[in-house]
Amino acid sequence: MDWEMVVGLEVHSQLLTKTKIFCGCSTRFGASPNTQVCPVCLGLPGALPVLNKRVVEFAIKVGLATGCTVAPVSRFARKNYFYPDLPKGYQISQYELPILEFGHLDIEDDKGAPKRIGITRIHMEEDAGKLLHPDVPGADYSLVDLNRACVPLLEIVSEPDIRSAGEAVRYVKKLREILVYLGVCDGNMNEGSLRVDANVSVRPRGREKFGTRAEIKNVNSFKFLEQAINYERERQIELIEEGGTVIQETRLFDAAKGVTLGMRSKEEAHDYRYFPDPDLLPIVISSEEVEKAKELLPELPDPKRERFRTSYGLPALDADVLCSARELADFFEEAVKLHSDAKAVSNWVMGSVLKNLNRDGFDSVAFSPVTPAMLAGMLDLVKNGAISSKIAKEVFEEMWTSKKSAEAIVKEKGLTQISDTSEIEAIVDAIIAKNPSEFERLKGGDAKLTGFFVGQIMRESKGKANPGLVNELLKKKMDS
């Protein structure tokens, strides 16, 4: 039978606020266990939550960037359940009246065609704590770190529009890119800033009714998301074809074994006994506030890609790479303001800048020792013929380590390009004199030797000879 997979995603993104959603405790990652807690985030009797205004502002930004409708009135509810890392016995979330609904993200399907994925809702909520399992042989206990309790999250729930693991990964990548561009989430999946729950089901292709879904919880990498969805698809198909039945349940992905494992039966909304939180007032957002937020919205990745292609004449690949991070796009544009050859700037940013950042373990161009002004200055020297492209690579590496300008480095090291015809001709003659038989073969039509002679001449000039003049003079000697 031909099976079709149906996937809906719930993405939990941690917001980049300095304090938690309902109290003043820090959200800093990596602090010692239980050092960033207070009666409010512990849910102690008598403690009252106070909503962090910045969380609402961030939520509105995300909603506008994803085409959602901002609700004029929304409210928090208590989602009742007990986990050891949730001592108060309920999570403050939104239920019937979320702050954002009816958005979308545009991605490409597996064939490269445009595809729109609906966003059902986006709601604000608090995170729970974290269980720590001691690495002690025979340990029969676990520890609880409540630093994460009350950390602000946005849960972004998609429509079940996704039909493959590839589409799921592209959707989450696009969503992550927007969240990071907006400055509301760092997108760090290793630290749990972005976690994905995938609801997966299968059905015979052509049938409208959905199959029973299983939810894979807390996937924290694109690779694992793809593996988990593909495994779950095959598991469900095999189960059905062998006469079994898929049950609605929550599963975990075991990355070491590459399999999903049953965790618990899937709860329904009524199991949580939601009710409006009596300690928090409804959130009222005026149309004026929404309009003000629209004005403050930065240029988003897709419009920026289009502008880079049309305004700078860059190929689609260049625009994709440069716009993959807001800081990288800004770096490029700052350099282009000073050196107008956009393609040359793009080549160096995508080449040497990204290569060196990766080599030195930097995850952002903000850490680049070479500034946009330094890069533009070096490209000016190439353009006016002061240095060759080959020498520029040496200059760039020196800029990276010394943070000196290209002009200063060229001056200190005497790297100015030789463009004096007589000086280069003397070198050409010397190399020909050292290799008479090879030169005769070159003149006889052995074109492969061109590279040999150019290489020898450039080596003799320590890379400073003008390559154009070298080729011109070599051809002149061949024709004489």
PDB file of N, CA and C in Angstrom, residues 147-242:
ATOM      1  N   ASN A 147      15.853  25.833  38.334  1.00  0.00           N
ATOM      2  CA  ASN A 147      16.248  27.100  37.693  1.00  0.00           C
ATOM      3  C   ASN A 147      15.407  27.400  36.459  1.00  0.00           C
ATOM      4  N   ARG A 148      15.034  26.359  35.729  1.00  0.00           N
ATOM      5  CA  ARG A 148      14.246  26.574  34.503  1.00  0.00           C
ATOM      6  C   ARG A 148      12.770  26.849  34.800  1.00  0.00           C
ATOM      7  N   ALA A 149      12.309  26.520  35.980  1.00  0.00           N
ATOM      8  CA  ALA A 149      10.893  26.737  36.305  1.00  0.00           C
ATOM      9  C   ALA A 149      10.547  28.216  36.129  1.00  0.00           C
ATOM     10  N   CYS A 150       9.509  28.470  35.347  1.00  0.00           N
ATOM     11  CA  CYS A 150       9.008  29.834  35.120  1.00  0.00           C
ATOM     12  C   CYS A 150       9.803  30.584  34.044  1.00  0.00           C
ATOM     13  N   VAL A 151      10.726  29.915  33.375  1.00  0.00           N
ATOM     14  CA  VAL A 151      11.403  30.551  32.234  1.00  0.00           C
ATOM     15  C   VAL A 151      10.385  30.729  31.108  1.00  0.00           C
ATOM     16  N   PRO A 152      10.355  31.879  30.428  1.00  0.00           N
ATOM     17  CA  PRO A 152       9.295  32.126  29.431  1.00  0.00           C
ATOM     18  C   PRO A 152       9.482  31.344  28.141  1.00  0.00           C
ATOM     19  N   LEU A 153       8.385  30.754  27.684  1.00  0.00           N
ATOM     20  CA  LEU A 153       8.383  29.989  26.431  1.00  0.00           C
ATOM     21  C   LEU A 153       7.272  30.508  25.522  1.00  0.00           C
ATOM     22  N   LEU A 154       7.505  30.387  24.227  1.00  0.00           N
ATOM     23  CA  LEU A 154       6.426  30.482  23.258  1.00  0.00           C
ATOM     24  C   LEU A 154       6.244  29.098  22.672  1.00  0.00           C
ATOM     25  N   GLU A 155       5.028  28.578  22.690  1.00  0.00           N
ATOM     26  CA  GLU A 155       4.758  27.309  22.019  1.00  0.00           C
ATOM     27  C   GLU A 155       4.100  27.622  20.681  1.00  0.00           C
ATOM     28  N   ILE A 156       4.739  27.207  19.611  1.00  0.00           N
ATOM     29  CA  ILE A 156       4.277  27.520  18.258  1.00  0.00           C
ATOM     30  C   ILE A 156       3.753  26.227  17.638  1.00  0.00           C
ATOM     31  N   VAL A 157       2.461  26.173  17.424  1.00  0.00           N
ATOM     32  CA  VAL A 157       1.793  24.931  17.011  1.00  0.00           C
ATOM     33  C   VAL A 157       1.407  25.029  15.538  1.00  0.00           C
ATOM     34  N   SER A 158       1.916  24.106  14.745  1.00  0.00           N
ATOM     35  CA  SER A 158       1.606  24.137  13.311  1.00  0.00           C
ATOM     36  C   SER A 158       0.351  23.324  12.999  1.00  0.00           C
ATOM     37  N   GLU A 159      -0.207  23.579  11.831  1.00  0.00           N
ATOM     38  CA  GLU A 159      -1.247  22.709  11.298  1.00  0.00           C
ATOM     39  C   GLU A 159      -0.577  21.403  10.842  1.00  0.00           C
ATOM     40  N   PRO A 160      -1.342  20.319  10.717  1.00  0.00           N
ATOM     41  CA  PRO A 160      -0.738  19.051  10.244  1.00  0.00           C
ATOM     42  C   PRO A 160      -0.540  19.072   8.725  1.00  0.00           C
ATOM     43  N   ASP A 161       0.220  20.046   8.264  1.00  0.00           N
ATOM     44  CA  ASP A 161       0.411  20.255   6.816  1.00  0.00           C
ATOM     45  C   ASP A 161       1.699  19.625   6.293  1.00  0.00           C
ATOM     46  N   ILE A 162       2.526  19.094   7.187  1.00  0.00           N
ATOM     47  CA  ILE A 162       3.854  18.607   6.804  1.00  0.00           C
ATOM     48  C   ILE A 162       3.757  17.136   6.389  1.00  0.00           C
ATOM     49  N   ARG A 163       4.434  16.795   5.290  1.00  0.00           N
ATOM     50  CA  ARG A 163       4.297  15.445   4.741  1.00  0.00           C
ATOM     51  C   ARG A 163       5.604  14.663   4.690  1.00  0.00           C
ATOM     52  N   SER A 164       6.698  15.235   5.169  1.00  0.00           N
ATOM     53  CA  SER A 164       7.967  14.489   5.171  1.00  0.00           C
ATOM     54  C   SER A 164       8.873  15.051   6.250  1.00  0.00           C
ATOM     55  N   ALA A 165       9.897  14.259   6.585  1.00  0.00           N
ATOM     56  CA  ALA A 165      10.880  14.732   7.577  1.00  0.00           C
ATOM     57  C   ALA A 165      11.635  15.941   7.040  1.00  0.00           C
ATOM     58  N   GLY A 166      11.884  15.942   5.727  1.00  0.00           N
ATOM     59  CA  GLY A 166      12.592  17.074   5.124  1.00  0.00           C
ATOM     60  C   GLY A 166      11.804  18.365   5.272  1.00  0.00           C
ATOM     61  N   GLU A 167      10.489  18.296   5.042  1.00  0.00           N
ATOM     62  CA  GLU A 167       9.655  19.492   5.213  1.00  0.00           C
ATOM     63  C   GLU A 167       9.660  19.941   6.673  1.00  0.00           C
ATOM     64  N   ALA A 168       9.635  18.976   7.579  1.00  0.00           N
ATOM     65  CA  ALA A 168       9.638  19.328   9.007  1.00  0.00           C
ATOM     66  C   ALA A 168      10.916  20.076   9.371  1.00  0.00           C
ATOM     67  N   VAL A 169      12.038  19.585   8.887  1.00  0.00           N
ATOM     68  CA  VAL A 169      13.323  20.237   9.195  1.00  0.00           C
ATOM     69  C   VAL A 169      13.366  21.638   8.586  1.00  0.00           C
ATOM     70  N   ARG A 170      12.899  21.763   7.340  1.00  0.00           N
ATOM     71  CA  ARG A 170      12.927  23.097   6.708  1.00  0.00           C
ATOM     72  C   ARG A 170      12.004  24.074   7.437  1.00  0.00           C
ATOM     73  N   TYR A 171      10.870  23.573   7.920  1.00  0.00           N
ATOM     74  CA  TYR A 171       9.937  24.437   8.674  1.00  0.00           C
ATOM     75  C   TYR A 171      10.609  24.937   9.957  1.00  0.00           C
ATOM     76  N   VAL A 172      11.228  24.025  10.701  1.00  0.00           N
ATOM     77  CA  VAL A 172      11.842  24.442  11.978  1.00  0.00           C
ATOM     78  C   VAL A 172      13.041  25.362  11.726  1.00  0.00           C
ATOM     79  N   LYS A 173      13.808  25.078  10.671  1.00  0.00           N
ATOM     80  CA  LYS A 173      14.935  25.961  10.351  1.00  0.00           C
ATOM     81  C   LYS A 173      14.452  27.369  10.012  1.00  0.00           C
ATOM     82  N   LYS A 174      13.367  27.443   9.232  1.00  0.00           N
ATOM     83  CA  LYS A 174      12.833  28.751   8.860  1.00  0.00           C
ATOM     84  C   LYS A 174      12.316  29.484  10.099  1.00  0.00           C
ATOM     85  N   LEU A 175      11.635  28.733  10.967  1.00  0.00           N
ATOM     86  CA  LEU A 175      11.100  29.333  12.186  1.00  0.00           C
ATOM     87  C   LEU A 175      12.237  29.814  13.090  1.00  0.00           C
ATOM     88  N   ARG A 176      13.248  28.985  13.242  1.00  0.00           N
ATOM     89  CA  ARG A 176      14.395  29.365  14.077  1.00  0.00           C
ATOM     90  C   ARG A 176      15.065  30.626  13.533  1.00  0.00           C
ATOM     91  N   GLU A 177      15.211  30.679  12.224  1.00  0.00           N
ATOM     92  CA  GLU A 177      15.846  31.828  11.592  1.00  0.00           C
ATOM     93  C   GLU A 177      15.089  33.119  11.915  1.00  0.00           C
ATOM     94  N   ILE A 178      13.761  33.059  11.842  1.00  0.00           N
ATOM     95  CA  ILE A 178      12.950  34.243  12.129  1.00  0.00           C
ATOM     96  C   ILE A 178      13.067  34.648  13.597  1.00  0.00           C
ATOM     97  N   LEU A 179      13.009  33.662  14.492  1.00  0.00           N
ATOM     98  CA  LEU A 179      13.094  33.963  15.927  1.00  0.00           C
ATOM     99  C   LEU A 179      14.428  34.627  16.269  1.00  0.00           C
ATOM    100  N   VAL A 180      15.506  34.127  15.672  1.00  0.00           N
ATOM    101  CA  VAL A 180      16.827  34.709  15.935  1.00  0.00           C
ATOM    102  C   VAL A 180      16.926  36.101  15.307  1.00  0.00           C
ATOM    103  N   TYR A 181      16.399  36.270  14.091  1.00  0.00           N
ATOM    104  CA  TYR A 181      16.392  37.588  13.442  1.00  0.00           C
ATOM    105  C   TYR A 181      15.668  38.616  14.302  1.00  0.00           C
ATOM    106  N   LEU A 182      14.557  38.198  14.906  1.00  0.00           N
ATOM    107  CA  LEU A 182      13.766  39.119  15.732  1.00  0.00           C
ATOM    108  C   LEU A 182      14.460  39.441  17.047  1.00  0.00           C
ATOM    109  N   GLY A 183      15.478  38.625  17.405  1.00  0.00           N
ATOM    110  CA  GLY A 183      16.174  38.840  18.668  1.00  0.00           C
ATOM    111  C   GLY A 183      15.379  38.396  19.873  1.00  0.00           C
ATOM    112  N   VAL A 184      14.416  37.473  19.669  1.00  0.00           N
ATOM    113  CA  VAL A 184      13.589  37.028  20.788  1.00  0.00           C
ATOM    114  C   VAL A 184      14.006  35.655  21.314  1.00  0.00           C
ATOM    115  N   CYS A 185      14.879  34.954  20.596  1.00  0.00           N
ATOM    116  CA  CYS A 185      15.317  33.606  20.999  1.00  0.00           C
ATOM    117  C   CYS A 185      16.703  33.398  20.413  1.00  0.00           C
ATOM    118  N   ASP A 186      17.598  32.737  21.174  1.00  0.00           N
ATOM    119  CA  ASP A 186      18.942  32.519  20.621  1.00  0.00           C
ATOM    120  C   ASP A 186      19.002  31.280  19.732  1.00  0.00           C
ATOM    121  N   GLY A 187      17.945  30.485  19.718  1.00  0.00           N
ATOM    122  CA  GLY A 187      17.869  29.331  18.823  1.00  0.00           C
ATOM    123  C   GLY A 187      18.823  28.205  19.170  1.00  0.00           C
ATOM    124  N   ASN A 188      19.423  28.269  20.365  1.00  0.00           N
ATOM    125  CA  ASN A 188      20.423  27.260  20.749  1.00  0.00           C
ATOM    126  C   ASN A 188      19.724  25.959  21.153  1.00  0.00           C
ATOM    127  N   MET A 189      19.736  24.993  20.251  1.00  0.00           N
ATOM    128  CA  MET A 189      19.035  23.743  20.520  1.00  0.00           C
ATOM    129  C   MET A 189      19.790  22.882  21.524  1.00  0.00           C
ATOM    130  N   ASN A 190      21.123  23.027  21.578  1.00  0.00           N
ATOM    131  CA  ASN A 190      21.901  22.251  22.547  1.00  0.00           C
ATOM    132  C   ASN A 190      21.549  22.614  23.985  1.00  0.00           C
ATOM    133  N   GLU A 191      21.220  23.890  24.204  1.00  0.00           N
ATOM    134  CA  GLU A 191      20.902  24.345  25.553  1.00  0.00           C
ATOM    135  C   GLU A 191      19.397  24.328  25.821  1.00  0.00           C
ATOM    136  N   GLY A 192      18.625  23.781  24.875  1.00  0.00           N
ATOM    137  CA  GLY A 192      17.187  23.650  25.085  1.00  0.00           C
ATOM    138  C   GLY A 192      16.394  24.898  24.779  1.00  0.00           C
ATOM    139  N   SER A 193      17.016  25.887  24.128  1.00  0.00           N
ATOM    140  CA  SER A 193      16.288  27.115  23.810  1.00  0.00           C
ATOM    141  C   SER A 193      15.238  26.884  22.729  1.00  0.00           C
ATOM    142  N   LEU A 194      15.407  25.812  21.976  1.00  0.00           N
ATOM    143  CA  LEU A 194      14.432  25.467  20.934  1.00  0.00           C
ATOM    144  C   LEU A 194      14.247  23.954  20.969  1.00  0.00           C
ATOM    145  N   ARG A 195      13.030  23.520  21.277  1.00  0.00           N
ATOM    146  CA  ARG A 195      12.746  22.090  21.376  1.00  0.00           C
ATOM    147  C   ARG A 195      11.495  21.798  20.555  1.00  0.00           C
ATOM    148  N   VAL A 196      11.484  20.614  19.971  1.00  0.00           N
ATOM    149  CA  VAL A 196      10.394  20.297  19.045  1.00  0.00           C
ATOM    150  C   VAL A 196       9.664  19.028  19.491  1.00  0.00           C
ATOM    151  N   ASP A 197       8.333  19.100  19.504  1.00  0.00           N
ATOM    152  CA  ASP A 197       7.496  17.907  19.654  1.00  0.00           C
ATOM    153  C   ASP A 197       6.881  17.650  18.282  1.00  0.00           C
ATOM    154  N   ALA A 198       7.009  16.410  17.801  1.00  0.00           N
ATOM    155  CA  ALA A 198       6.487  16.085  16.465  1.00  0.00           C
ATOM    156  C   ALA A 198       5.320  15.108  16.597  1.00  0.00           C
ATOM    157  N   ASN A 199       4.158  15.490  16.086  1.00  0.00           N
ATOM    158  CA  ASN A 199       2.996  14.599  16.058  1.00  0.00           C
ATOM    159  C   ASN A 199       2.958  13.913  14.693  1.00  0.00           C
ATOM    160  N   VAL A 200       3.136  12.597  14.708  1.00  0.00           N
ATOM    161  CA  VAL A 200       3.304  11.839  13.465  1.00  0.00           C
ATOM    162  C   VAL A 200       2.200  10.789  13.331  1.00  0.00           C
ATOM    163  N   SER A 201       1.600  10.730  12.150  1.00  0.00           N
ATOM    164  CA  SER A 201       0.647   9.656  11.854  1.00  0.00           C
ATOM    165  C   SER A 201       0.811   9.268  10.391  1.00  0.00           C
ATOM    166  N   VAL A 202       0.231   8.149  10.007  1.00  0.00           N
ATOM    167  CA  VAL A 202       0.255   7.722   8.605  1.00  0.00           C
ATOM    168  C   VAL A 202      -1.168   7.358   8.181  1.00  0.00           C
ATOM    169  N   ARG A 203      -1.404   7.447   6.885  1.00  0.00           N
ATOM    170  CA  ARG A 203      -2.702   7.058   6.334  1.00  0.00           C
ATOM    171  C   ARG A 203      -2.482   6.589   4.900  1.00  0.00           C
ATOM    172  N   PRO A 204      -3.373   5.729   4.377  1.00  0.00           N
ATOM    173  CA  PRO A 204      -3.255   5.354   2.959  1.00  0.00           C
ATOM    174  C   PRO A 204      -3.357   6.609   2.114  1.00  0.00           C
ATOM    175  N   ARG A 205      -2.448   6.733   1.130  1.00  0.00           N
ATOM    176  CA  ARG A 205      -2.463   7.935   0.285  1.00  0.00           C
ATOM    177  C   ARG A 205      -3.828   8.087  -0.393  1.00  0.00           C
ATOM    178  N   GLY A 206      -4.382   9.276  -0.326  1.00  0.00           N
ATOM    179  CA  GLY A 206      -5.677   9.557  -0.915  1.00  0.00           C
ATOM    180  C   GLY A 206      -6.803   9.586   0.098  1.00  0.00           C
ATOM    181  N   ARG A 207      -6.572   8.987   1.288  1.00  0.00           N
ATOM    182  CA  ARG A 207      -7.622   9.016   2.297  1.00  0.00           C
ATOM    183  C   ARG A 207      -7.583  10.336   3.047  1.00  0.00           C
ATOM    184  N   GLU A 208      -8.731  10.897   3.328  1.00  0.00           N
ATOM    185  CA  GLU A 208      -8.784  12.215   3.970  1.00  0.00           C
ATOM    186  C   GLU A 208      -8.597  12.126   5.477  1.00  0.00           C
ATOM    187  N   LYS A 209      -9.171  11.089   6.096  1.00  0.00           N
ATOM    188  CA  LYS A 209      -9.135  10.977   7.549  1.00  0.00           C
ATOM    189  C   LYS A 209      -7.701  10.703   8.028  1.00  0.00           C
ATOM    190  N   PHE A 210      -7.303  11.395   9.089  1.00  0.00           N
ATOM    191  CA  PHE A 210      -5.972  11.184   9.649  1.00  0.00           C
ATOM    192  C   PHE A 210      -5.902   9.854  10.387  1.00  0.00           C
ATOM    193  N   GLY A 211      -4.690   9.302  10.446  1.00  0.00           N
ATOM    194  CA  GLY A 211      -4.459   8.131  11.277  1.00  0.00           C
ATOM    195  C   GLY A 211      -4.238   8.557  12.725  1.00  0.00           C
ATOM    196  N   THR A 212      -4.110   7.571  13.607  1.00  0.00           N
ATOM    197  CA  THR A 212      -3.828   7.880  15.018  1.00  0.00           C
ATOM    198  C   THR A 212      -2.386   8.364  15.142  1.00  0.00           C
ATOM    199  N   ARG A 213      -2.185   9.447  15.867  1.00  0.00           N
ATOM    200  CA  ARG A 213      -0.844  10.038  15.923  1.00  0.00           C
ATOM    201  C   ARG A 213      -0.114   9.650  17.193  1.00  0.00           C
ATOM    202  N   ALA A 214       1.196   9.651  17.073  1.00  0.00           N
ATOM    203  CA  ALA A 214       2.073   9.521  18.239  1.00  0.00           C
ATOM    204  C   ALA A 214       2.891  10.800  18.320  1.00  0.00           C
ATOM    205  N   GLU A 215       3.131  11.254  19.532  1.00  0.00           N
ATOM    206  CA  GLU A 215       3.881  12.499  19.719  1.00  0.00           C
ATOM    207  C   GLU A 215       5.295  12.184  20.190  1.00  0.00           C
ATOM    208  N   ILE A 216       6.278  12.655  19.436  1.00  0.00           N
ATOM    209  CA  ILE A 216       7.677  12.466  19.824  1.00  0.00           C
ATOM    210  C   ILE A 216       8.121  13.740  20.542  1.00  0.00           C
ATOM    211  N   LYS A 217       8.520  13.606  21.820  1.00  0.00           N
ATOM    212  CA  LYS A 217       8.762  14.775  22.666  1.00  0.00           C
ATOM    213  C   LYS A 217      10.209  15.243  22.639  1.00  0.00           C
ATOM    214  N   ASN A 218      10.356  16.546  22.773  1.00  0.00           N
ATOM    215  CA  ASN A 218      11.630  17.188  23.096  1.00  0.00           C
ATOM    216  C   ASN A 218      12.804  16.790  22.212  1.00  0.00           C
ATOM    217  N   VAL A 219      12.651  16.919  20.914  1.00  0.00           N
ATOM    218  CA  VAL A 219      13.765  16.665  19.989  1.00  0.00           C
ATOM    219  C   VAL A 219      14.562  17.969  19.877  1.00  0.00           C
ATOM    220  N   ASN A 220      15.886  17.843  20.028  1.00  0.00           N
ATOM    221  CA  ASN A 220      16.668  19.074  20.144  1.00  0.00           C
ATOM    222  C   ASN A 220      17.765  19.224  19.093  1.00  0.00           C
ATOM    223  N   SER A 221      17.588  18.594  17.928  1.00  0.00           N
ATOM    224  CA  SER A 221      18.510  18.863  16.814  1.00  0.00           C
ATOM    225  C   SER A 221      17.776  18.549  15.509  1.00  0.00           C
ATOM    226  N   PHE A 222      18.208  19.196  14.437  1.00  0.00           N
ATOM    227  CA  PHE A 222      17.575  18.954  13.139  1.00  0.00           C
ATOM    228  C   PHE A 222      17.812  17.515  12.690  1.00  0.00           C
ATOM    229  N   LYS A 223      19.023  17.019  12.948  1.00  0.00           N
ATOM    230  CA  LYS A 223      19.353  15.646  12.553  1.00  0.00           C
ATOM    231  C   LYS A 223      18.443  14.641  13.274  1.00  0.00           C
ATOM    232  N   PHE A 224      18.284  14.843  14.590  1.00  0.00           N
ATOM    233  CA  PHE A 224      17.456  13.921  15.362  1.00  0.00           C
ATOM    234  C   PHE A 224      15.980  14.037  14.950  1.00  0.00           C
ATOM    235  N   LEU A 225      15.548  15.256  14.621  1.00  0.00           N
ATOM    236  CA  LEU A 225      14.152  15.437  14.199  1.00  0.00           C
ATOM    237  C   LEU A 225      13.875  14.628  12.932  1.00  0.00           C
ATOM    238  N   GLU A 226      14.793  14.701  11.988  1.00  0.00           N
ATOM    239  CA  GLU A 226      14.625  13.949  10.736  1.00  0.00           C
ATOM    240  C   GLU A 226      14.641  12.444  11.008  1.00  0.00           C
ATOM    241  N   GLN A 227      15.597  12.013  11.834  1.00  0.00           N
ATOM    242  CA  GLN A 227      15.700  10.580  12.134  1.00  0.00           C
ATOM    243  C   GLN A 227      14.454  10.093  12.869  1.00  0.00           C
ATOM    244  N   ALA A 228      13.994  10.863  13.844  1.00  0.00           N
ATOM    245  CA  ALA A 228      12.859  10.444  14.669  1.00  0.00           C
ATOM    246  C   ALA A 228      11.586  10.327  13.830  1.00  0.00           C
ATOM    247  N   ILE A 229      11.341  11.303  12.964  1.00  0.00           N
ATOM    248  CA  ILE A 229      10.122  11.268  12.143  1.00  0.00           C
ATOM    249  C   ILE A 229      10.168  10.101  11.165  1.00  0.00           C
ATOM    250  N   ASN A 230      11.305   9.915  10.522  1.00  0.00           N
ATOM    251  CA  ASN A 230      11.411   8.804   9.570  1.00  0.00           C
ATOM    252  C   ASN A 230      11.250   7.450  10.268  1.00  0.00           C
ATOM    253  N   TYR A 231      11.853   7.326  11.457  1.00  0.00           N
ATOM    254  CA  TYR A 231      11.713   6.056  12.183  1.00  0.00           C
ATOM    255  C   TYR A 231      10.255   5.820  12.542  1.00  0.00           C
ATOM    256  N   GLU A 232       9.587   6.880  13.044  1.00  0.00           N
ATOM    257  CA  GLU A 232       8.209   6.734  13.501  1.00  0.00           C
ATOM    258  C   GLU A 232       7.287   6.381  12.342  1.00  0.00           C
ATOM    259  N   ARG A 233       7.560   6.966  11.176  1.00  0.00           N
ATOM    260  CA  ARG A 233       6.769   6.645   9.987  1.00  0.00           C
ATOM    261  C   ARG A 233       6.857   5.146   9.686  1.00  0.00           C
ATOM    262  N   GLU A 234       8.086   4.642   9.641  1.00  0.00           N
ATOM    263  CA  GLU A 234       8.283   3.228   9.311  1.00  0.00           C
ATOM    264  C   GLU A 234       7.697   2.326  10.384  1.00  0.00           C
ATOM    265  N   ARG A 235       7.826   2.734  11.663  1.00  0.00           N
ATOM    266  CA  ARG A 235       7.289   1.911  12.756  1.00  0.00           C
ATOM    267  C   ARG A 235       5.772   1.771  12.621  1.00  0.00           C
ATOM    268  N   GLN A 236       5.105   2.890  12.350  1.00  0.00           N
ATOM    269  CA  GLN A 236       3.650   2.840  12.278  1.00  0.00           C
ATOM    270  C   GLN A 236       3.173   2.037  11.061  1.00  0.00           C
ATOM    271  N   ILE A 237       3.849   2.214   9.931  1.00  0.00           N
ATOM    272  CA  ILE A 237       3.457   1.465   8.731  1.00  0.00           C
ATOM    273  C   ILE A 237       3.622  -0.048   8.957  1.00  0.00           C
ATOM    274  N   GLU A 238       4.772  -0.400   9.523  1.00  0.00           N
ATOM    275  CA  GLU A 238       5.038  -1.820   9.772  1.00  0.00           C
ATOM    276  C   GLU A 238       4.011  -2.403  10.744  1.00  0.00           C
ATOM    277  N   LEU A 239       3.700  -1.612  11.781  1.00  0.00           N
ATOM    278  CA  LEU A 239       2.726  -2.068  12.782  1.00  0.00           C
ATOM    279  C   LEU A 239       1.362  -2.315  12.144  1.00  0.00           C
ATOM    280  N   ILE A 240       0.907  -1.374  11.323  1.00  0.00           N
ATOM    281  CA  ILE A 240      -0.421  -1.496  10.696  1.00  0.00           C
ATOM    282  C   ILE A 240      -0.443  -2.662   9.706  1.00  0.00           C
ATOM    283  N   GLU A 241       0.620  -2.778   8.914  1.00  0.00           N
ATOM    284  CA  GLU A 241       0.641  -3.843   7.895  1.00  0.00           C
ATOM    285  C   GLU A 241       0.724  -5.231   8.516  1.00  0.00           C
ATOM    286  N   GLU A 242       1.199  -5.286   9.771  1.00  0.00           N
ATOM    287  CA  GLU A 242       1.239  -6.588  10.464  1.00  0.00           C
ATOM    288  C   GLU A 242      -0.039  -6.849  11.253  1.00  0.00           C
TER     289      GLU A 242
END
